[in-house]
XYZ file of C-alpha atoms in Angstrom:
264
model
C -67.358 41.701 -53.410
C -65.153 41.679 -56.497
C -66.624 44.978 -57.607
C -65.863 46.509 -54.206
C -62.300 45.260 -54.360
C -61.914 46.630 -57.866
C -63.287 50.030 -56.846
C -61.019 50.275 -53.832
C -58.008 49.216 -55.916
C -58.752 51.776 -58.628
C -59.324 54.525 -56.085
C -56.075 53.676 -54.339
C -54.114 53.663 -57.600
C -55.625 56.969 -58.710
C -54.960 58.619 -55.358
C -51.418 57.268 -55.242
C -50.637 58.488 -58.751
C -52.176 61.904 -58.153
C -50.552 62.325 -54.771
C -47.100 61.341 -55.944
C -47.371 63.530 -59.038
C -48.441 66.583 -57.027
C -45.745 65.943 -54.437
C -43.113 65.755 -57.153
C -44.153 68.975 -58.913
C -45.747 71.014 -56.069
C -46.980 73.622 -58.554
C -49.371 75.370 -56.183
C -48.099 77.413 -53.250
C -49.762 79.354 -50.477
C -47.940 82.640 -49.864
C -48.623 84.587 -46.667
C -47.259 88.084 -46.007
C -47.254 89.178 -42.355
C -46.597 92.727 -41.126
C -44.236 92.403 -38.159
C -44.038 96.125 -37.396
C -45.929 98.033 -34.720
C -46.368 101.283 -36.638
C -45.959 100.717 -40.377
C -48.954 99.586 -42.474
C -48.058 97.956 -45.793
C -49.548 99.053 -49.092
C -51.439 96.372 -51.086
C -48.697 94.124 -52.499
C -47.816 92.829 -55.945
C -46.869 89.136 -55.978
C -45.540 87.294 -59.047
C -44.043 83.958 -60.081
C -41.592 84.308 -62.943
C -38.510 83.164 -64.823
C -34.927 84.393 -64.441
C -35.399 87.281 -66.875
C -37.636 89.234 -64.464
C -36.325 91.260 -61.520
C -38.488 93.776 -59.664
C -35.395 95.648 -58.481
C -31.634 95.296 -58.151
C -29.755 96.589 -55.125
C -27.284 99.246 -56.209
C -29.305 100.187 -59.310
C -31.872 102.997 -59.708
C -35.430 101.906 -58.946
C -37.792 101.397 -61.847
C -40.776 103.706 -62.139
C -43.011 100.901 -60.874
C -40.964 100.390 -57.706
C -40.625 104.155 -57.235
C -44.400 104.586 -57.302
C -44.895 101.774 -54.798
C -42.129 103.058 -52.487
C -43.274 106.698 -52.510
C -47.048 106.410 -52.565
C -48.074 102.745 -52.376
C -49.418 102.986 -55.933
C -48.926 99.554 -57.503
C -50.739 100.475 -60.736
C -47.650 101.425 -62.783
C -45.806 98.212 -61.787
C -48.864 96.066 -62.548
C -49.224 97.790 -65.937
C -45.572 97.042 -66.709
C -45.820 93.399 -65.662
C -49.204 92.535 -67.183
C -47.910 92.105 -70.783
C -45.383 89.571 -69.444
C -48.045 87.304 -67.931
C -48.151 84.160 -70.011
C -44.517 84.437 -71.070
C -41.848 85.343 -68.499
C -44.458 85.701 -65.721
C -46.668 82.721 -64.918
C -48.841 84.197 -62.179
C -49.517 87.662 -60.740
C -51.628 88.365 -57.667
C -52.668 91.775 -56.314
C -54.514 91.122 -53.043
C -56.099 93.812 -50.860
C -57.508 97.200 -51.733
C -56.562 98.803 -48.410
C -53.373 98.724 -46.323
C -52.217 95.637 -44.451
C -52.131 96.780 -40.844
C -49.339 96.005 -38.359
C -49.777 92.543 -36.892
C -51.977 91.403 -39.797
C -51.414 88.933 -42.630
C -52.691 88.305 -46.143
C -52.507 85.034 -48.099
C -52.737 84.151 -51.784
C -52.255 80.995 -53.857
C -49.814 81.119 -56.761
C -48.660 78.693 -59.440
C -45.069 77.919 -60.360
C -43.412 75.503 -62.772
C -39.928 74.550 -63.920
C -39.823 77.474 -66.344
C -41.171 79.970 -63.781
C -39.828 78.841 -60.408
C -39.257 82.221 -58.765
C -41.449 84.205 -56.360
C -41.073 87.977 -55.973
C -43.180 90.629 -54.258
C -43.176 94.324 -53.367
C -45.094 96.738 -51.126
C -44.576 100.125 -49.444
C -43.998 100.838 -45.785
C -46.817 103.322 -45.664
C -45.494 105.933 -43.241
C -42.153 106.616 -44.910
C -40.824 108.755 -47.744
C -39.722 105.928 -50.044
C -39.170 102.718 -48.101
C -40.513 99.440 -49.446
C -40.090 95.749 -48.840
C -40.626 92.410 -50.530
C -38.962 89.197 -51.562
C -36.778 88.820 -54.620
C -36.615 85.546 -56.566
C -37.390 82.865 -53.962
C -36.884 79.506 -55.709
C -40.209 77.811 -55.025
C -39.207 74.454 -56.484
C -36.739 74.025 -53.626
C -39.548 74.278 -51.071
C -41.419 71.279 -49.715
C -43.775 71.705 -46.813
C -43.547 75.195 -45.288
C -40.665 77.658 -45.250
C -40.499 81.180 -43.825
C -38.456 84.172 -44.982
C -37.786 87.214 -42.791
C -37.792 90.401 -44.842
C -36.090 93.727 -44.151
C -36.935 97.165 -45.552
C -35.298 98.776 -48.575
C -34.951 102.413 -49.567
C -35.840 103.120 -53.201
C -33.305 105.946 -53.321
C -35.776 108.160 -55.164
C -36.829 110.596 -52.414
C -34.924 112.243 -49.581
C -36.077 110.922 -46.203
C -37.181 114.291 -44.853
C -39.828 112.782 -42.546
C -41.722 116.048 -42.906
C -45.504 116.119 -43.062
C -45.451 117.979 -46.379
C -43.535 115.080 -47.946
C -45.224 112.083 -46.283
C -48.309 110.544 -47.846
C -49.306 109.302 -44.377
C -49.883 112.972 -43.442
C -51.565 113.739 -46.758
C -48.443 115.435 -48.023
C -47.605 115.549 -51.719
C -44.112 117.020 -51.565
C -41.156 115.214 -53.098
C -37.483 116.008 -52.637
C -35.790 113.984 -55.369
C -32.776 111.942 -54.288
C -31.651 110.350 -57.577
C -30.048 107.481 -55.694
C -30.160 103.697 -55.937
C -32.013 100.897 -54.166
C -30.315 100.100 -50.865
C -31.030 98.753 -47.398
C -33.178 101.192 -45.432
C -31.778 102.821 -42.315
C -35.267 102.925 -40.839
C -37.302 105.857 -39.613
C -36.054 108.266 -36.950
C -39.171 109.646 -35.287
C -39.478 112.521 -32.829
C -37.273 112.464 -29.732
C -37.983 115.977 -28.463
C -40.109 119.034 -29.199
C -38.433 122.439 -29.443
C -40.450 125.586 -30.141
C -43.385 123.400 -31.145
C -41.354 121.450 -33.734
C -40.184 117.843 -33.595
C -36.547 116.782 -33.771
C -34.797 113.430 -33.728
C -32.045 112.467 -31.286
C -29.467 114.234 -33.477
C -31.454 117.448 -33.650
C -32.710 116.902 -37.218
C -36.274 118.050 -37.989
C -38.890 115.332 -38.262
C -42.664 115.157 -38.058
C -42.769 111.376 -37.696
C -43.992 110.316 -34.257
C -41.870 107.938 -32.218
C -44.528 105.226 -32.685
C -43.566 104.957 -36.372
C -39.887 104.451 -35.584
C -37.844 101.412 -36.553
C -34.122 100.982 -37.208
C -34.281 98.004 -39.598
C -32.236 95.823 -37.259
C -35.200 93.440 -37.178
C -37.305 92.193 -40.102
C -40.370 94.233 -40.989
C -42.211 91.333 -42.587
C -42.351 87.555 -42.796
C -43.188 85.684 -45.973
C -44.431 82.141 -45.383
C -44.543 79.755 -48.339
C -46.346 76.402 -48.201
C -46.278 73.825 -50.997
C -49.815 72.580 -51.728
C -50.473 69.776 -51.078
C -47.789 69.131 -48.531
C -46.136 65.707 -48.903
C -47.254 64.865 -45.370
C -50.872 65.551 -46.325
C -50.614 63.095 -49.212
C -49.178 60.400 -46.976
C -51.964 61.011 -44.469
C -54.585 60.810 -47.229
C -53.213 57.498 -48.490
C -52.828 56.169 -44.965
C -56.501 56.806 -44.293
C -57.650 55.527 -47.661
C -56.071 52.075 -47.500
C -57.317 50.982 -44.071
C -60.775 52.367 -44.860
C -60.887 50.402 -48.093
C -59.868 47.181 -46.385
C -62.453 47.763 -43.684
C -65.193 48.068 -46.302
C -64.080 44.850 -47.963
C -63.929 42.946 -44.714
C -67.349 44.083 -43.671
C -68.731 43.181 -47.047
C -67.071 39.779 -46.932
C -68.432 39.018 -43.478
C -71.982 39.691 -44.686
C -71.708 37.792 -47.933
C -73.419 34.367 -47.887
C -71.155 31.388 -48.469
C -71.592 29.475 -51.716
C -72.520 25.816 -51.489
């Protein structure tokens, strides 16, 4: 009986210490990216945890080559190549899930690590049927999250390519054209789409040529994506684990005690 009591006590102490430590630090997070659009697949994303020295983009500044390549073609290779040497110093973790687009209405999840020196979460991906629109989260402070928190994400324009919406310039049509814009990263105005056909050609409501079908349209008044972050393990899960452990341990002891013969 004493050995059972000792085992239960040690197990309880170990679980309590581990649970409280993990709850305090919450270094592992589940990150889920959900495509909220009806007509815009997302390119495979890049997801990092990092310190304050790293920024994937800055609104009002020209896009980096890595962000430009994601925004125009969904090619994350150049950004990954730029970030890889920083892993282990200013970047703690980098995840590159998926090898094919994330379709509208779908989600993808990864687990990332963060610590006091690398508390920030950032991500980037292309809206696949645009000239140079992309989306993502910039520097979410993970250490302020306990349990689950969601972030609604809008689309950005890389400012690197004119939004012609012509088949020759849209990768979604197999186009390889590029009308350079030489602008800066800013909030996207969305995608116009065809409102009427004249002489076999598509035009938007203002009479501007476009080859984008109306099904691709969005005006960026609503979020295009949702990022859901869950601290692992959740504090509630730890409390539940300990709540189950203690009564179970006492039950074992009581059963053992009831079966033990009395000493004379």
